[in-house]
PDB file of C-alpha atoms and ligand atoms in Angstrom:
ATOM      1  CA  UNK L   1      12.563  31.612 -73.704  1.00 48.00           C
ATOM      2  CA  UNK L   2      10.424  31.552 -70.779  1.00 52.00           C
ATOM      3  CA  UNK L   3      12.155  32.484 -67.726  1.00 53.00           C
ATOM      4  CA  UNK L   4      11.899  29.860 -65.169  1.00 53.00           C
ATOM      5  CA  UNK L   5      10.491  31.059 -62.022  1.00 49.00           C
ATOM      6  CA  UNK L   6      11.611  29.334 -59.063  1.00 47.00           C
ATOM      7  CA  UNK L   7       9.325  29.723 -56.261  1.00 43.00           C
ATOM      8  CA  UNK L   8      10.822  29.340 -52.997  1.00 44.00           C
ATOM      9  CA  UNK L   9       8.465  28.891 -50.235  1.00 44.00           C
ATOM     10  CA  UNK L  10       9.856  29.823 -47.002  1.00 41.00           C
ATOM     11  CA  UNK L  11       8.017  28.614 -44.095  1.00 46.00           C
ATOM     12  CA  UNK L  12       8.610  30.753 -41.162  1.00 48.00           C
ATOM     13  CA  UNK L  13       7.706  28.874 -38.090  1.00 47.00           C
ATOM     14  CA  UNK L  14       6.780  31.466 -35.617  1.00 44.00           C
ATOM     15  CA  UNK L  15       7.395  30.015 -32.190  1.00 44.00           C
ATOM     16  CA  UNK L  16       4.336  30.366 -30.015  1.00 45.00           C
ATOM     17  CA  UNK L  17       5.193  30.032 -26.368  1.00 47.00           C
ATOM     18  CA  UNK L  18       1.988  28.757 -24.937  1.00 46.00           C
ATOM     19  CA  UNK L  19       2.878  27.563 -21.497  1.00 57.00           C
ATOM     20  CA  UNK L  20       1.474  24.106 -20.869  1.00 70.00           C
ATOM     21  CA  UNK L  21       1.801  24.636 -17.155  1.00 79.00           C
ATOM     22  CA  UNK L  22      -1.416  24.384 -15.239  1.00 91.00           C
ATOM     23  CA  UNK L  23      -2.506  24.785 -11.623  1.00 96.00           C
ATOM     24  CA  UNK L  24      -4.924  22.308 -10.075  1.00 96.00           C
ATOM     25  CA  UNK L  25      -6.676  22.677  -6.731  1.00 97.00           C
ATOM     26  CA  UNK L  26      -8.009  19.929  -4.475  1.00 97.00           C
ATOM     27  CA  UNK L  27     -10.744  20.110  -3.211  1.00 97.00           C
ATOM     28  CA  UNK L  28     -12.308  22.023  -6.098  1.00 94.00           C
ATOM     29  CA  UNK L  29     -14.743  23.900  -3.824  1.00 95.00           C
ATOM     30  CA  UNK L  30     -13.013  24.421  -0.498  1.00 97.00           C
ATOM     31  CA  UNK L  31     -14.778  25.964   2.493  1.00 98.00           C
ATOM     32  CA  UNK L  32     -13.539  28.067   5.417  1.00 98.00           C
ATOM     33  CA  UNK L  33     -11.202  26.002   7.620  1.00 98.00           C
ATOM     34  CA  UNK L  34     -10.092  23.605   4.900  1.00 98.00           C
ATOM     35  CA  UNK L  35      -6.629  22.809   3.565  1.00 98.00           C
ATOM     36  CA  UNK L  36      -6.010  22.881  -0.188  1.00 98.00           C
ATOM     37  CA  UNK L  37      -3.525  20.840  -2.162  1.00 98.00           C
ATOM     38  CA  UNK L  38      -2.179  22.854  -5.063  1.00 98.00           C
ATOM     39  CA  UNK L  39      -0.451  20.953  -7.866  1.00 96.00           C
ATOM     40  CA  UNK L  40       1.342  22.299 -10.897  1.00 95.00           C
ATOM     41  CA  UNK L  41       1.652  20.289 -14.080  1.00 91.00           C
ATOM     42  CA  UNK L  42       3.688  21.209 -17.134  1.00 88.00           C
ATOM     43  CA  UNK L  43       6.862  22.235 -15.352  1.00 90.00           C
ATOM     44  CA  UNK L  44       9.610  19.746 -14.755  1.00 87.00           C
ATOM     45  CA  UNK L  45      11.395  20.906 -11.685  1.00 91.00           C
ATOM     46  CA  UNK L  46      10.731  22.555  -8.331  1.00 92.00           C
ATOM     47  CA  UNK L  47      13.673  24.844  -9.048  1.00 93.00           C
ATOM     48  CA  UNK L  48      11.725  26.473 -11.917  1.00 94.00           C
ATOM     49  CA  UNK L  49       9.536  28.223  -9.336  1.00 95.00           C
ATOM     50  CA  UNK L  50      10.735  31.606  -8.118  1.00 96.00           C
ATOM     51  CA  UNK L  51       7.917  32.380  -5.694  1.00 97.00           C
ATOM     52  CA  UNK L  52       4.295  31.422  -5.126  1.00 97.00           C
ATOM     53  CA  UNK L  53       1.331  32.657  -3.112  1.00 98.00           C
ATOM     54  CA  UNK L  54      -2.195  31.664  -2.174  1.00 98.00           C
ATOM     55  CA  UNK L  55      -3.682  35.078  -1.471  1.00 96.00           C
ATOM     56  CA  UNK L  56      -0.997  36.534   0.824  1.00 94.00           C
ATOM     57  CA  UNK L  57       0.117  33.099   2.045  1.00 97.00           C
ATOM     58  CA  UNK L  58       3.525  32.060   0.796  1.00 97.00           C
ATOM     59  CA  UNK L  59       3.503  28.584  -0.760  1.00 97.00           C
ATOM     60  CA  UNK L  60       6.226  25.996  -0.275  1.00 96.00           C
ATOM     61  CA  UNK L  61       6.525  23.230  -2.836  1.00 96.00           C
ATOM     62  CA  UNK L  62       7.305  19.535  -2.483  1.00 96.00           C
ATOM     63  CA  UNK L  63       6.922  16.442  -4.639  1.00 94.00           C
ATOM     64  CA  UNK L  64       3.865  14.298  -3.973  1.00 93.00           C
ATOM     65  CA  UNK L  65       3.237  11.247  -6.184  1.00 91.00           C
ATOM     66  CA  UNK L  66       5.674  12.788  -8.663  1.00 91.00           C
ATOM     67  CA  UNK L  67       3.718  16.055  -8.853  1.00 93.00           C
ATOM     68  CA  UNK L  68       4.934  19.484  -7.851  1.00 96.00           C
ATOM     69  CA  UNK L  69       2.620  20.281  -4.926  1.00 97.00           C
ATOM     70  CA  UNK L  70       2.049  22.814  -2.155  1.00 97.00           C
ATOM     71  CA  UNK L  71      -0.305  23.040   0.802  1.00 98.00           C
ATOM     72  CA  UNK L  72      -2.439  26.103   1.386  1.00 98.00           C
ATOM     73  CA  UNK L  73      -4.834  26.830   4.227  1.00 98.00           C
ATOM     74  CA  UNK L  74      -8.091  28.743   4.536  1.00 98.00           C
ATOM     75  CA  UNK L  75      -8.587  30.135   8.016  1.00 97.00           C
ATOM     76  CA  UNK L  76     -11.903  29.366   9.688  1.00 97.00           C
ATOM     77  CA  UNK L  77     -12.383  33.109  10.256  1.00 95.00           C
ATOM     78  CA  UNK L  78     -11.290  34.144   6.739  1.00 95.00           C
ATOM     79  CA  UNK L  79     -13.966  35.912   4.684  1.00 96.00           C
ATOM     80  CA  UNK L  80     -15.618  33.845   1.976  1.00 97.00           C
ATOM     81  CA  UNK L  81     -14.613  34.987  -1.508  1.00 97.00           C
ATOM     82  CA  UNK L  82     -11.858  34.603  -4.055  1.00 97.00           C
ATOM     83  CA  UNK L  83      -8.156  34.105  -3.387  1.00 97.00           C
ATOM     84  CA  UNK L  84      -5.673  33.779  -6.208  1.00 97.00           C
ATOM     85  CA  UNK L  85      -2.904  31.214  -6.465  1.00 97.00           C
ATOM     86  CA  UNK L  86       0.010  32.973  -8.165  1.00 97.00           C
ATOM     87  CA  UNK L  87       3.157  31.166  -9.253  1.00 96.00           C
ATOM     88  CA  UNK L  88       6.082  33.200 -10.553  1.00 95.00           C
ATOM     89  CA  UNK L  89       8.495  31.119 -12.618  1.00 94.00           C
ATOM     90  CA  UNK L  90      12.169  31.904 -13.011  1.00 94.00           C
ATOM     91  CA  UNK L  91      11.572  32.035 -16.788  1.00 92.00           C
ATOM     92  CA  UNK L  92       9.511  35.172 -16.208  1.00 94.00           C
ATOM     93  CA  UNK L  93       6.225  33.383 -16.884  1.00 92.00           C
ATOM     94  CA  UNK L  94       3.492  33.715 -14.354  1.00 93.00           C
ATOM     95  CA  UNK L  95       0.687  31.266 -13.653  1.00 94.00           C
ATOM     96  CA  UNK L  96      -2.441  32.025 -11.726  1.00 95.00           C
ATOM     97  CA  UNK L  97      -5.729  30.476 -10.729  1.00 96.00           C
ATOM     98  CA  UNK L  98      -8.642  31.852  -8.740  1.00 96.00           C
ATOM     99  CA  UNK L  99      -9.953  29.770  -5.867  1.00 97.00           C
ATOM    100  CA  UNK L 100     -13.369  30.475  -4.427  1.00 97.00           C
ATOM    101  CA  UNK L 101     -13.452  30.049  -0.660  1.00 97.00           C
ATOM    102  CA  UNK L 102     -16.973  29.034   0.298  1.00 97.00           C
ATOM    103  CA  UNK L 103     -18.639  29.855   3.596  1.00 97.00           C
ATOM    104  CA  UNK L 104     -18.818  27.070   6.190  1.00 96.00           C
ATOM    105  CA  UNK L 105     -22.313  26.462   7.537  1.00 93.00           C
ATOM    106  CA  UNK L 106     -22.536  27.865  11.084  1.00 91.00           C
ATOM    107  CA  UNK L 107     -23.085  25.200  13.721  1.00 91.00           C
ATOM    108  CA  UNK L 108     -23.286  25.871  17.437  1.00 92.00           C
ATOM    109  CA  UNK L 109     -23.468  23.468  20.381  1.00 92.00           C
ATOM    110  CA  UNK L 110     -23.433  23.944  24.135  1.00 91.00           C
ATOM    111  CA  UNK L 111     -20.525  22.583  26.135  1.00 89.00           C
ATOM    112  CA  UNK L 112     -19.822  22.506  29.876  1.00 89.00           C
ATOM    113  CA  UNK L 113     -16.731  23.591  31.758  1.00 90.00           C
ATOM    114  CA  UNK L 114     -15.525  20.620  33.810  1.00 87.00           C
ATOM    115  CA  UNK L 115     -15.586  20.965  37.614  1.00 89.00           C
ATOM    116  CA  UNK L 116     -11.765  20.766  37.789  1.00 86.00           C
ATOM    117  CA  UNK L 117     -11.661  24.038  35.773  1.00 85.00           C
ATOM    118  CA  UNK L 118     -14.323  25.760  37.866  1.00 89.00           C
ATOM    119  CA  UNK L 119     -17.605  24.489  36.375  1.00 92.00           C
ATOM    120  CA  UNK L 120     -20.157  26.602  34.456  1.00 93.00           C
ATOM    121  CA  UNK L 121     -19.436  29.964  36.076  1.00 93.00           C
ATOM    122  CA  UNK L 122     -18.631  33.394  34.596  1.00 91.00           C
ATOM    123  CA  UNK L 123     -15.284  33.433  36.440  1.00 92.00           C
ATOM    124  CA  UNK L 124     -14.353  29.987  35.074  1.00 91.00           C
ATOM    125  CA  UNK L 125     -15.206  30.902  31.480  1.00 91.00           C
ATOM    126  CA  UNK L 126     -13.276  34.162  31.732  1.00 91.00           C
ATOM    127  CA  UNK L 127     -10.229  32.276  32.993  1.00 92.00           C
ATOM    128  CA  UNK L 128     -10.683  29.678  30.249  1.00 91.00           C
ATOM    129  CA  UNK L 129     -10.836  32.341  27.517  1.00 91.00           C
ATOM    130  CA  UNK L 130      -7.790  34.189  28.927  1.00 95.00           C
ATOM    131  CA  UNK L 131      -5.811  30.938  29.119  1.00 95.00           C
ATOM    132  CA  UNK L 132      -6.838  29.980  25.587  1.00 94.00           C
ATOM    133  CA  UNK L 133      -5.641  33.318  24.193  1.00 95.00           C
ATOM    134  CA  UNK L 134      -2.266  32.892  25.972  1.00 97.00           C
ATOM    135  CA  UNK L 135      -1.862  29.267  24.874  1.00 97.00           C
ATOM    136  CA  UNK L 136      -2.819  30.059  21.284  1.00 95.00           C
ATOM    137  CA  UNK L 137      -0.191  32.838  21.222  1.00 97.00           C
ATOM    138  CA  UNK L 138       2.529  30.404  22.395  1.00 97.00           C
ATOM    139  CA  UNK L 139       1.503  27.766  19.858  1.00 97.00           C
ATOM    140  CA  UNK L 140       1.285  30.371  17.073  1.00 96.00           C
ATOM    141  CA  UNK L 141       4.896  31.373  17.728  1.00 97.00           C
ATOM    142  CA  UNK L 142       6.105  27.760  17.682  1.00 97.00           C
ATOM    143  CA  UNK L 143       4.174  26.779  14.551  1.00 97.00           C
ATOM    144  CA  UNK L 144       4.865  29.883  12.462  1.00 95.00           C
ATOM    145  CA  UNK L 145       8.435  28.764  11.788  1.00 97.00           C
ATOM    146  CA  UNK L 146       8.665  27.399   8.253  1.00 97.00           C
ATOM    147  CA  UNK L 147      11.504  24.960   7.640  1.00 97.00           C
ATOM    148  CA  UNK L 148      12.560  25.010   3.967  1.00 94.00           C
ATOM    149  CA  UNK L 149      12.335  21.240   3.372  1.00 95.00           C
ATOM    150  CA  UNK L 150       9.694  18.648   4.296  1.00 97.00           C
ATOM    151  CA  UNK L 151      10.672  16.246   7.083  1.00 98.00           C
ATOM    152  CA  UNK L 152       7.662  14.072   6.259  1.00 97.00           C
ATOM    153  CA  UNK L 153       7.641  11.023   4.022  1.00 90.00           C
ATOM    154  CA  UNK L 154       5.110  10.411   1.257  1.00 80.00           C
ATOM    155  CA  UNK L 155       2.072   9.140   3.178  1.00 88.00           C
ATOM    156  CA  UNK L 156       0.379  10.204   6.412  1.00 97.00           C
ATOM    157  CA  UNK L 157      -1.412   8.070   9.013  1.00 97.00           C
ATOM    158  CA  UNK L 158      -3.999   8.556  11.727  1.00 98.00           C
ATOM    159  CA  UNK L 159      -2.624   9.298  15.201  1.00 98.00           C
ATOM    160  CA  UNK L 160      -4.080   6.142  16.746  1.00 98.00           C
ATOM    161  CA  UNK L 161      -5.138   2.608  15.859  1.00 97.00           C
ATOM    162  CA  UNK L 162      -8.799   2.038  14.951  1.00 96.00           C
ATOM    163  CA  UNK L 163      -9.608   5.773  14.750  1.00 97.00           C
ATOM    164  CA  UNK L 164     -13.159   6.758  15.718  1.00 98.00           C
ATOM    165  CA  UNK L 165     -14.026  10.446  15.355  1.00 97.00           C
ATOM    166  CA  UNK L 166     -16.095  11.741  18.258  1.00 97.00           C
ATOM    167  CA  UNK L 167     -16.103  15.457  17.450  1.00 95.00           C
ATOM    168  CA  UNK L 168     -15.497  17.361  14.255  1.00 96.00           C
ATOM    169  CA  UNK L 169     -13.674  20.545  13.307  1.00 97.00           C
ATOM    170  CA  UNK L 170     -15.139  23.973  12.791  1.00 95.00           C
ATOM    171  CA  UNK L 171     -18.248  24.408  14.900  1.00 92.00           C
ATOM    172  CA  UNK L 172     -18.742  26.898  17.727  1.00 90.00           C
ATOM    173  CA  UNK L 173     -18.846  25.661  21.292  1.00 90.00           C
ATOM    174  CA  UNK L 174     -21.129  27.823  23.360  1.00 89.00           C
ATOM    175  CA  UNK L 175     -19.294  27.832  26.662  1.00 88.00           C
ATOM    176  CA  UNK L 176     -21.262  29.765  29.290  1.00 86.00           C
ATOM    177  CA  UNK L 177     -22.119  32.407  26.666  1.00 87.00           C
ATOM    178  CA  UNK L 178     -18.706  32.514  24.941  1.00 86.00           C
ATOM    179  CA  UNK L 179     -18.358  31.044  21.467  1.00 90.00           C
ATOM    180  CA  UNK L 180     -15.144  29.033  21.162  1.00 90.00           C
ATOM    181  CA  UNK L 181     -14.360  27.466  17.770  1.00 93.00           C
ATOM    182  CA  UNK L 182     -13.338  23.813  17.813  1.00 94.00           C
ATOM    183  CA  UNK L 183     -10.214  23.836  15.648  1.00 96.00           C
ATOM    184  CA  UNK L 184      -9.310  20.167  15.527  1.00 97.00           C
ATOM    185  CA  UNK L 185     -10.630  16.620  15.340  1.00 98.00           C
ATOM    186  CA  UNK L 186     -11.416  14.585  18.454  1.00 98.00           C
ATOM    187  CA  UNK L 187     -10.819  10.830  18.480  1.00 98.00           C
ATOM    188  CA  UNK L 188     -12.140   8.257  20.912  1.00 98.00           C
ATOM    189  CA  UNK L 189      -9.243   7.302  23.194  1.00 98.00           C
ATOM    190  CA  UNK L 190      -9.379   6.023  26.737  1.00 98.00           C
ATOM    191  CA  UNK L 191      -6.556   7.086  29.053  1.00 98.00           C
ATOM    192  CA  UNK L 192      -3.301   5.362  28.078  1.00 98.00           C
ATOM    193  CA  UNK L 193      -4.007   4.797  24.344  1.00 98.00           C
ATOM    194  CA  UNK L 194      -0.744   5.018  22.341  1.00 98.00           C
ATOM    195  CA  UNK L 195      -0.659   8.153  20.187  1.00 98.00           C
ATOM    196  CA  UNK L 196       1.405   8.080  17.002  1.00 98.00           C
ATOM    197  CA  UNK L 197       3.033  10.865  15.021  1.00 98.00           C
ATOM    198  CA  UNK L 198       1.074  11.261  11.771  1.00 98.00           C
ATOM    199  CA  UNK L 199       4.393  11.374   9.917  1.00 98.00           C
ATOM    200  CA  UNK L 200       8.113  12.011  10.272  1.00 98.00           C
ATOM    201  CA  UNK L 201       9.022  15.278  11.981  1.00 98.00           C
ATOM    202  CA  UNK L 202      10.831  17.109  14.767  1.00 98.00           C
ATOM    203  CA  UNK L 203       9.293  17.588  18.229  1.00 98.00           C
ATOM    204  CA  UNK L 204       9.000  21.305  19.023  1.00 98.00           C
ATOM    205  CA  UNK L 205       6.958  21.227  22.257  1.00 98.00           C
ATOM    206  CA  UNK L 206       5.952  18.755  24.988  1.00 98.00           C
ATOM    207  CA  UNK L 207       4.732  21.042  27.784  1.00 97.00           C
ATOM    208  CA  UNK L 208       1.553  21.132  29.881  1.00 98.00           C
ATOM    209  CA  UNK L 209      -0.991  23.934  29.364  1.00 97.00           C
ATOM    210  CA  UNK L 210      -4.110  24.785  31.421  1.00 94.00           C
ATOM    211  CA  UNK L 211      -6.589  24.134  28.562  1.00 94.00           C
ATOM    212  CA  UNK L 212      -4.613  22.108  25.975  1.00 97.00           C
ATOM    213  CA  UNK L 213      -3.304  19.844  28.723  1.00 97.00           C
ATOM    214  CA  UNK L 214      -0.157  17.839  28.067  1.00 98.00           C
ATOM    215  CA  UNK L 215       0.810  18.534  24.474  1.00 98.00           C
ATOM    216  CA  UNK L 216       3.192  17.278  21.804  1.00 98.00           C
ATOM    217  CA  UNK L 217       3.835  19.461  18.754  1.00 98.00           C
ATOM    218  CA  UNK L 218       5.586  17.904  15.745  1.00 98.00           C
ATOM    219  CA  UNK L 219       7.108  20.051  12.994  1.00 98.00           C
ATOM    220  CA  UNK L 220       6.838  18.229   9.642  1.00 98.00           C
ATOM    221  CA  UNK L 221       8.652  20.987   7.741  1.00 98.00           C
ATOM    222  CA  UNK L 222       7.420  23.466   5.107  1.00 97.00           C
ATOM    223  CA  UNK L 223       5.034  25.063   7.614  1.00 98.00           C
ATOM    224  CA  UNK L 224       3.126  21.837   8.422  1.00 98.00           C
ATOM    225  CA  UNK L 225       2.654  20.938  12.110  1.00 98.00           C
ATOM    226  CA  UNK L 226       0.636  18.334  14.025  1.00 98.00           C
ATOM    227  CA  UNK L 227      -0.439  18.787  17.664  1.00 98.00           C
ATOM    228  CA  UNK L 228      -1.632  16.094  20.061  1.00 98.00           C
ATOM    229  CA  UNK L 229      -3.604  17.470  23.039  1.00 98.00           C
ATOM    230  CA  UNK L 230      -4.857  16.271  26.460  1.00 98.00           C
ATOM    231  CA  UNK L 231      -2.199  13.551  26.793  1.00 98.00           C
ATOM    232  CA  UNK L 232      -1.544  11.685  30.045  1.00 98.00           C
ATOM    233  CA  UNK L 233       2.087  10.928  29.268  1.00 98.00           C
ATOM    234  CA  UNK L 234       4.683  12.180  26.780  1.00 98.00           C
ATOM    235  CA  UNK L 235       7.375   9.915  25.323  1.00 98.00           C
ATOM    236  CA  UNK L 236       9.438  12.376  23.285  1.00 98.00           C
ATOM    237  CA  UNK L 237      11.783  15.269  23.894  1.00 98.00           C
ATOM    238  CA  UNK L 238      11.976  18.686  22.256  1.00 98.00           C
ATOM    239  CA  UNK L 239      14.317  18.515  19.253  1.00 98.00           C
ATOM    240  CA  UNK L 240      13.848  14.758  18.804  1.00 98.00           C
ATOM    241  CA  UNK L 241      13.260  13.372  15.301  1.00 98.00           C
ATOM    242  CA  UNK L 242      10.193  11.133  15.271  1.00 98.00           C
ATOM    243  CA  UNK L 243       9.354   8.614  12.577  1.00 97.00           C
ATOM    244  CA  UNK L 244       5.917   8.055  11.013  1.00 96.00           C
ATOM    245  CA  UNK L 245       3.854   6.069  13.502  1.00 95.00           C
ATOM    246  CA  UNK L 246       6.292   6.525  16.380  1.00 97.00           C
ATOM    247  CA  UNK L 247       4.565   6.748  19.791  1.00 98.00           C
ATOM    248  CA  UNK L 248       4.801  10.382  20.954  1.00 98.00           C
ATOM    249  CA  UNK L 249       2.749   9.823  24.110  1.00 98.00           C
ATOM    250  CA  UNK L 250      -0.409   8.328  25.590  1.00 98.00           C
ATOM    251  CA  UNK L 251      -3.877   9.822  25.507  1.00 98.00           C
ATOM    252  CA  UNK L 252      -5.488  11.258  28.598  1.00 98.00           C
ATOM    253  CA  UNK L 253      -7.862  13.843  30.019  1.00 97.00           C
ATOM    254  CA  UNK L 254      -5.446  16.664  30.871  1.00 97.00           C
ATOM    255  CA  UNK L 255      -6.577  20.270  30.313  1.00 94.00           C
ATOM    256  CA  UNK L 256     -10.043  21.412  29.215  1.00 92.00           C
ATOM    257  CA  UNK L 257     -11.927  18.180  28.536  1.00 93.00           C
ATOM    258  CA  UNK L 258     -15.207  16.663  29.603  1.00 89.00           C
ATOM    259  CA  UNK L 259     -13.700  13.181  29.200  1.00 94.00           C
ATOM    260  CA  UNK L 260     -10.560  11.392  27.949  1.00 97.00           C
ATOM    261  CA  UNK L 261      -9.939  11.668  24.198  1.00 98.00           C
ATOM    262  CA  UNK L 262      -7.298  12.727  21.705  1.00 98.00           C
ATOM    263  CA  UNK L 263      -7.626  16.152  20.118  1.00 98.00           C
ATOM    264  CA  UNK L 264      -5.557  16.447  16.935  1.00 98.00           C
ATOM    265  CA  UNK L 265      -4.746  19.850  15.483  1.00 98.00           C
ATOM    266  CA  UNK L 266      -3.057  20.258  12.106  1.00 98.00           C
ATOM    267  CA  UNK L 267      -1.593  23.618  11.190  1.00 98.00           C
ATOM    268  CA  UNK L 268      -0.480  24.784   7.762  1.00 98.00           C
ATOM    269  CA  UNK L 269       1.306  28.125   7.439  1.00 96.00           C
ATOM    270  CA  UNK L 270       0.215  28.984  10.990  1.00 95.00           C
ATOM    271  CA  UNK L 271      -3.475  28.184  10.334  1.00 97.00           C
ATOM    272  CA  UNK L 272      -5.437  25.394  12.059  1.00 97.00           C
ATOM    273  CA  UNK L 273      -7.297  23.439   9.393  1.00 98.00           C
ATOM    274  CA  UNK L 274      -9.723  20.508   9.412  1.00 98.00           C
ATOM    275  CA  UNK L 275      -7.595  17.374  10.042  1.00 98.00           C
ATOM    276  CA  UNK L 276     -10.220  15.095   8.440  1.00 98.00           C
ATOM    277  CA  UNK L 277      -9.920  17.066   5.192  1.00 98.00           C
ATOM    278  CA  UNK L 278      -6.133  16.960   5.451  1.00 98.00           C
ATOM    279  CA  UNK L 279      -6.185  13.143   5.580  1.00 98.00           C
ATOM    280  CA  UNK L 280      -8.601  13.125   2.620  1.00 97.00           C
ATOM    281  CA  UNK L 281      -6.152  15.182   0.543  1.00 96.00           C
ATOM    282  CA  UNK L 282      -3.523  12.476   1.085  1.00 95.00           C
ATOM    283  CA  UNK L 283      -5.994   9.608   0.504  1.00 94.00           C
ATOM    284  CA  UNK L 284      -5.733   8.391   4.112  1.00 95.00           C
ATOM    285  CA  UNK L 285      -9.003   6.661   4.928  1.00 89.00           C
ATOM    286  CA  UNK L 286     -10.488   5.263   8.119  1.00 81.00           C
TER     287      UNK L 286
HETATM  288 ZN1   ZN G 301     -11.094  18.782  20.515  1.00 57.64          ZN
END
């Protein structure tokens, strides 16, 4: 009698843990002075992230259009080259992506010192540079504080109606021999134009500085700040919660200006980035 052989096939399903999580960067080829929007797909919850970095910059996540997102910044003076986005998950998995930071083309233009600040003299430029260093140190201290949650709501807006850009971010202003980087976007605004907060946030400063003029600084949380310079009048107090589009003040020609306009600075993780690119990341168009 033939012995029946029963073949038992055992299928061992070896679990392969291939993480589906993926990091995406916008814009794909950022240059010096630009913000980057980092999104993570394939994980379900912000709480799955233990820590995250863009180079040495700590990343803070929020939900944008349902995606887990973070803002990173490339300093204008940062060396071109590769920085790595590293995300450590609580599961022990680690995600990473290299980002190449491209060099920004160097552009230089001459600019005058207005008569009210001493005109085009060596003494006036030295005073201007000294003041700028002091003012930048004060602003750095205010805008380095990272609140753990965003105060902002989903979409951003321009700081004034009918925005017309008169000067761009990132070029060097040759001021009586000194090169001063323009770290913001200038908008056409005659004296008295209402200036709106680009989003919800808390007012952290409303003082007057020699070069920045009358200023409002709004903290949008998670290390994101907006600054409105050269105002003629301020309508908000320090500590006040402002809503998206709320009037924070009126434009003017206070501080170092050759004419009335609004200068908008946007800072991420203590770094001034190109505001035009910031609006692009959030699909805000003129
Ligand atoms: Zn400006």
